[in-house]
Coordinates of C-alpha atoms in Angstrom, one line a residue:
M1 CA -6.2 1.1 -9.8
N2 CA -6.9 0.0 -6.3
R3 CA -5.5 2.1 -3.5
V4 CA -2.9 0.3 -1.1
K5 CA -1.4 0.2 2.2
S6 CA 0.8 -2.3 4.0
V7 CA 0.8 -2.5 7.5
S8 CA 3.3 -4.1 9.5
T9 CA 2.3 -5.6 13.5
G10 CA 6.4 -4.6 14.6
G11 CA 5.9 -4.5 18.1
F12 CA 2.4 -2.8 18.8
T13 CA -0.2 -4.6 20.3
L14 CA -2.5 -5.9 18.8
A15 CA -5.7 -3.0 19.4
T16 CA -3.1 -0.8 18.6
T17 CA -2.4 -2.4 14.9
A18 CA -6.3 -2.4 14.4
A19 CA -6.8 1.1 14.9
V20 CA -3.6 2.0 12.6
I21 CA -5.4 -0.1 10.4
L22 CA -8.4 1.6 10.3
S23 CA -6.7 4.8 10.4
L24 CA -5.0 4.3 7.3
A25 CA -8.0 3.4 5.2
A26 CA -10.2 6.7 6.4
V27 CA -7.8 8.7 5.7
S28 CA -6.9 7.4 1.9
G29 CA -9.2 9.1 0.2
C30 CA -9.9 9.2 -3.8
G31 CA -6.9 10.3 -5.8
T32 CA -6.9 10.9 -9.4
R33 CA -6.0 7.2 -9.9
V34 CA -8.6 5.5 -8.0
K35 CA -12.3 5.5 -8.1
C36 CA -14.1 6.4 -5.4
N37 CA -16.5 2.9 -5.0
E38 CA -13.0 0.4 -5.1
R39 CA -12.3 -1.5 -2.2
P40 CA -8.9 -0.7 -1.3
L41 CA -6.0 -3.4 -0.5
V42 CA -5.0 -3.0 3.2
L43 CA -2.3 -5.6 3.9
F44 CA -1.7 -6.6 7.6
N45 CA 1.1 -8.6 8.2
E46 CA 1.6 -9.9 11.4
D47 CA 5.1 -10.6 12.6
N48 CA 6.5 -13.9 13.8
S49 CA 6.3 -13.3 17.8
N50 CA 3.6 -11.1 18.6
F51 CA 1.0 -14.0 19.3
F52 CA 3.3 -15.7 20.9
F53 CA 4.0 -12.8 23.4
S54 CA 0.2 -11.7 23.8
Y55 CA -1.0 -14.9 25.9
R56 CA -0.4 -17.1 28.6
P57 CA 0.7 -20.4 28.9
D58 CA -2.9 -21.7 29.2
E59 CA -4.1 -19.6 26.4
M60 CA -2.5 -21.6 23.9
T61 CA -5.6 -23.2 22.3
T62 CA -7.3 -23.3 19.2
N63 CA -9.8 -20.7 20.4
T64 CA -7.3 -18.2 21.2
V65 CA -5.4 -18.5 17.9
I66 CA -8.9 -18.1 15.8
S67 CA -10.1 -15.0 18.4
H68 CA -6.4 -13.4 17.5
I69 CA -6.8 -13.2 13.8
D70 CA -10.3 -12.0 14.0
R71 CA -10.0 -9.1 15.6
V72 CA -8.3 -8.0 12.8
L73 CA -10.5 -9.8 9.9
D74 CA -13.7 -9.0 11.5
R75 CA -13.3 -4.9 11.0
G76 CA -13.8 -5.6 7.3
V77 CA -11.0 -3.3 6.0
V78 CA -8.1 -6.0 5.8
T79 CA -8.0 -7.2 2.1
H80 CA -4.4 -9.5 2.6
F81 CA -3.2 -11.1 6.2
L82 CA 0.5 -12.0 6.0
M83 CA 2.1 -14.2 8.6
C84 CA 5.3 -14.8 9.4
P85 CA 6.2 -18.2 10.6
G86 CA 9.7 -17.3 11.7
A87 CA 13.0 -15.7 11.5
Q88 CA 16.3 -17.5 12.0
R89 CA 14.1 -20.1 14.0
F90 CA 10.7 -21.2 13.1
N91 CA 7.2 -21.2 15.2
V92 CA 6.4 -24.3 13.8
D93 CA 8.6 -27.6 12.6
L94 CA 9.9 -27.1 9.3
T95 CA 12.7 -29.4 8.0
N96 CA 15.0 -26.7 7.0
G97 CA 15.4 -25.0 10.1
D98 CA 15.4 -25.3 13.8
V99 CA 12.4 -24.3 15.7
I100 CA 12.2 -22.0 18.1
W101 CA 11.7 -24.0 21.5
G102 CA 14.8 -26.1 20.2
R103 CA 17.8 -23.8 22.4
V104 CA 18.0 -25.3 26.0
P105 CA 18.0 -23.5 28.4
T106 CA 15.3 -21.5 27.6
P107 CA 15.7 -18.0 28.4
P108 CA 13.3 -16.8 31.2
P109 CA 10.2 -14.4 30.4
P110 CA 9.3 -12.2 28.6
A111 CA 11.6 -13.4 25.7
G112 CA 10.5 -17.2 26.7
G113 CA 7.1 -17.0 26.6
W114 CA 7.4 -17.1 22.9
P115 CA 9.6 -20.3 22.7
R116 CA 7.5 -21.7 25.7
N117 CA 3.9 -21.0 23.8
A118 CA 4.9 -22.2 20.4
K119 CA 6.0 -25.8 21.8
I120 CA 2.8 -26.0 23.4
L121 CA 1.0 -25.5 20.0
H122 CA 3.2 -28.1 18.7
E123 CA 2.8 -30.6 21.4
K124 CA -0.6 -30.3 20.7
G125 CA -0.9 -30.5 17.3
I126 CA -1.7 -26.8 16.1
D127 CA -0.5 -25.3 13.4
I128 CA -1.1 -21.5 14.0
Y129 CA -0.4 -21.0 10.2
K130 CA -2.5 -23.2 8.7
L131 CA -5.5 -22.3 11.2
W132 CA -5.3 -18.9 10.3
T133 CA -5.0 -19.6 6.4
A134 CA -8.3 -21.5 6.6
R135 CA -9.7 -18.7 8.6
C136 CA -8.8 -16.2 6.1
R137 CA -10.2 -18.2 3.3
A138 CA -13.5 -18.1 5.7
K139 CA -13.6 -14.5 5.8
G140 CA -12.7 -13.8 2.1
V141 CA -9.6 -12.3 3.0
K142 CA -5.9 -13.5 1.1
P143 CA -3.5 -15.3 3.0
W144 CA 0.0 -14.6 2.5
I145 CA 3.3 -16.2 4.2
S146 CA 6.0 -13.5 5.0
I147 CA 9.4 -14.8 4.8
R148 CA 12.4 -12.5 6.6
M149 CA 15.2 -12.8 4.8
N150 CA 18.1 -12.1 7.2
D151 CA 16.8 -11.5 10.2
L152 CA 19.6 -9.9 13.0
H153 CA 17.5 -9.6 16.0
R154 CA 19.4 -9.5 19.2
T155 CA 22.6 -11.4 17.3
G156 CA 25.0 -9.7 20.1
D157 CA 22.7 -11.7 22.9
P158 CA 24.3 -15.5 23.5
K159 CA 20.7 -16.4 25.3
C160 CA 18.4 -15.0 22.7
P161 CA 16.5 -17.9 21.4
N162 CA 15.7 -16.7 17.6
I163 CA 19.3 -17.2 16.6
S164 CA 19.8 -20.3 14.4
K165 CA 22.5 -23.4 15.2
L166 CA 24.2 -22.2 11.5
W167 CA 24.9 -18.8 12.4
R168 CA 26.4 -19.5 15.9
Q169 CA 28.3 -22.3 14.3
H170 CA 29.5 -20.9 11.0
P171 CA 30.6 -17.3 11.2
E172 CA 32.1 -17.8 7.9
L173 CA 28.7 -17.6 6.6
Q174 CA 28.2 -13.9 7.6
L175 CA 29.1 -11.2 5.6
D176 CA 31.7 -9.7 7.2
V177 CA 32.3 -10.8 11.3
N178 CA 34.1 -7.9 11.9
G179 CA 32.1 -5.7 10.2
G180 CA 29.8 -4.5 13.1
W181 CA 26.1 -5.7 13.7
D182 CA 24.7 -4.5 10.0
F183 CA 27.1 -7.0 8.6
S184 CA 26.5 -10.0 11.0
G185 CA 23.8 -11.4 8.5
F186 CA 24.1 -14.5 6.4
D187 CA 26.1 -13.8 2.9
Y188 CA 23.6 -14.4 0.0
S189 CA 26.9 -14.6 -2.5
Q190 CA 27.6 -18.2 -1.1
P191 CA 25.4 -21.0 -3.0
L192 CA 24.6 -22.5 0.8
I193 CA 23.0 -19.6 2.1
R194 CA 20.4 -19.4 -1.4
N195 CA 19.8 -22.9 -1.5
R196 CA 19.0 -23.0 2.3
M197 CA 16.9 -20.6 2.1
L198 CA 15.0 -21.4 -1.4
S199 CA 14.5 -25.3 0.3
F200 CA 12.8 -22.8 3.0
V201 CA 10.5 -21.3 0.4
K202 CA 9.9 -24.4 -1.2
E203 CA 8.8 -25.9 2.0
V204 CA 6.6 -23.6 3.3
L205 CA 4.7 -23.3 0.0
A206 CA 4.2 -27.1 -0.1
R207 CA 3.0 -26.9 3.5
Y208 CA 0.0 -23.8 3.5
D209 CA -2.4 -23.1 0.6
V210 CA -1.4 -19.3 0.5
D211 CA -2.3 -16.7 -2.2
G212 CA 0.9 -15.1 -1.8
L213 CA 4.5 -14.9 -0.8
E214 CA 6.3 -11.9 0.7
L215 CA 9.9 -11.8 0.7
D216 CA 10.7 -9.3 3.5
L217 CA 13.8 -8.1 2.7
I218 CA 14.1 -4.9 5.2
R219 CA 14.6 -7.6 8.2
F220 CA 17.4 -7.1 7.4
S221 CA 18.7 -5.0 4.3
R222 CA 22.3 -6.2 3.7
Y223 CA 22.6 -9.6 1.9
L224 CA 25.9 -9.0 -0.3
P225 CA 29.3 -8.2 0.8
K226 CA 30.9 -4.3 1.3
G227 CA 31.8 -2.6 -1.7
R228 CA 30.9 -5.6 -3.7
E229 CA 26.8 -5.0 -4.1
A230 CA 26.7 -4.0 -7.7
E231 CA 29.2 -6.7 -8.9
L232 CA 27.1 -9.5 -7.1
A233 CA 23.7 -8.0 -7.3
P234 CA 23.2 -10.0 -10.5
V235 CA 23.7 -13.2 -8.1
F236 CA 21.0 -12.2 -6.1
T237 CA 18.7 -11.5 -8.8
D238 CA 19.1 -14.9 -9.8
F239 CA 18.1 -16.1 -6.4
I240 CA 14.7 -14.0 -7.2
R241 CA 14.3 -16.1 -10.5
D242 CA 14.4 -19.1 -8.8
V243 CA 12.2 -18.2 -5.9
R244 CA 9.7 -17.1 -8.5
R245 CA 9.8 -20.7 -10.2
A246 CA 9.2 -21.8 -6.9
V247 CA 6.2 -19.7 -6.5
D248 CA 4.9 -20.8 -10.1
A249 CA 5.4 -24.0 -9.5
S250 CA 3.6 -24.1 -6.2
A251 CA 0.8 -22.4 -8.2
A252 CA 0.3 -25.0 -10.7
Q253 CA 0.3 -27.6 -8.1
R254 CA -2.6 -25.6 -6.1
G255 CA -4.2 -24.7 -9.3
H256 CA -4.3 -21.0 -8.1
R257 CA -2.1 -17.9 -8.3
I258 CA 0.2 -17.4 -5.6
E259 CA 1.6 -13.9 -6.2
L260 CA 5.3 -12.8 -5.2
S261 CA 6.1 -9.5 -3.5
A262 CA 9.3 -8.0 -2.4
R263 CA 9.3 -5.6 1.0
V264 CA 12.0 -3.2 0.6
M265 CA 13.4 -0.4 2.5
A266 CA 11.7 2.9 2.1
Y267 CA 13.8 4.6 -1.1
P268 CA 15.3 3.3 -4.4
R269 CA 18.5 4.8 -3.6
N270 CA 18.3 2.2 -0.5
S271 CA 18.0 -0.9 -2.5
Q272 CA 20.4 0.4 -5.3
E273 CA 23.1 0.7 -2.8
R274 CA 22.5 -2.6 -1.6
G275 CA 22.5 -4.2 -4.9
L276 CA 18.8 -4.9 -4.6
Q277 CA 17.9 -4.6 -8.6
V278 CA 14.0 -4.2 -7.9
D279 CA 14.0 -2.6 -11.1
V280 CA 15.1 -6.0 -13.0
W281 CA 12.8 -8.0 -10.6
S282 CA 9.7 -5.7 -11.7
R283 CA 10.6 -5.5 -15.6
E284 CA 10.9 -9.5 -15.9
G285 CA 8.1 -9.9 -13.9
L286 CA 9.7 -11.6 -11.1
V287 CA 7.6 -9.8 -8.4
D288 CA 4.1 -9.1 -8.3
Y289 CA 4.5 -6.0 -5.8
V290 CA 7.1 -4.0 -4.5
M291 CA 6.7 -2.8 -1.0
P292 CA 8.6 -0.1 0.4
C293 CA 8.4 0.4 3.8
N294 CA 10.2 2.2 6.8
F295 CA 11.6 0.5 9.5
Y296 CA 11.5 -0.5 13.2
A297 CA 12.2 3.1 15.0
D298 CA 12.6 4.8 11.5
L299 CA 9.6 7.5 11.5
R300 CA 10.3 8.5 7.8
F301 CA 6.9 8.2 6.1
D302 CA 7.6 10.2 3.1
I303 CA 7.9 7.1 1.0
S304 CA 7.0 8.4 -2.8
A305 CA 5.4 5.6 -4.8
D306 CA 5.9 8.1 -8.4
D307 CA 9.6 7.4 -7.5
W308 CA 9.3 3.9 -7.0
R309 CA 7.2 3.6 -10.4
R310 CA 9.8 6.1 -12.0
W311 CA 12.6 3.4 -11.1
I312 CA 11.1 0.2 -11.5
G313 CA 8.4 0.4 -14.4
G314 CA 7.6 -2.6 -15.4
R315 CA 4.7 -5.1 -14.1
A316 CA 4.8 -4.1 -10.7
T317 CA 2.8 -3.1 -8.1
V318 CA 3.6 -0.4 -5.3
I319 CA 2.4 -0.8 -2.1
P320 CA 3.7 1.8 0.4
G321 CA 4.0 0.6 4.1
A322 CA 3.9 1.7 7.4
D323 CA 5.9 -0.2 9.9

């Protein structure tokens, strides 16, 4: 069995994140399940804004896009590079979502730098994720797409460029408009929301020839109405089955395997409380990996892979992560 680590950029600078990856690889050690000559799996998760915040407008070039990823790949540690094309709005022109630069007026820097730089790349015809996918292939690293399933960053800020038109114009699609920030996400018990996200998944798989798809379920962690999580849990599991079918259909067209992962909160009880039947997903082979991870300011890193294995059983590999 391979040793595994998952690392997210979060808000770190790239240089800091690369150092974290090297440290994790260095201390992973040879456990009882691991042969010391096996190469550990190290998954690096590049978030949706890090690149665009890191450079000036005049640096929005193919060379900058390539050099950015090379600072991660050339260290020879990372085995999987996960790239997030957006949250409620996207950094590329997708049919099934709003673009990050589409809202006017654009807020001033630093927030404004993100949509501005994404628009510059778009106008130049540069698709950052196609370039990164190709670079991963050239370097022997597996390219993955990571999708934030219910992002709530700055939903209380009317000037935030990341909030979609659908969220702003249709509060009835939210879990609970009076329930506070934590319940301001989209309600996945509603078919419109599930179908919208499934369409996005299919479009991303058609556009990018990747080896895997991550469903980022910690950004954010609520998907079903409060008090009805257990009742509606099978509805969300049906959605995961639809995603799996979409992934398998894309794999058949591409002629190679595409894996599916669920990035979840650190402890099994978190998923159970929120109606996420990760144990069912694993037993049915709907997901290949389960990535329990702390989130943002949560400094609890005592994630037990054994606790997760005992709960989910099945076929999925558990990959603890660090945000």
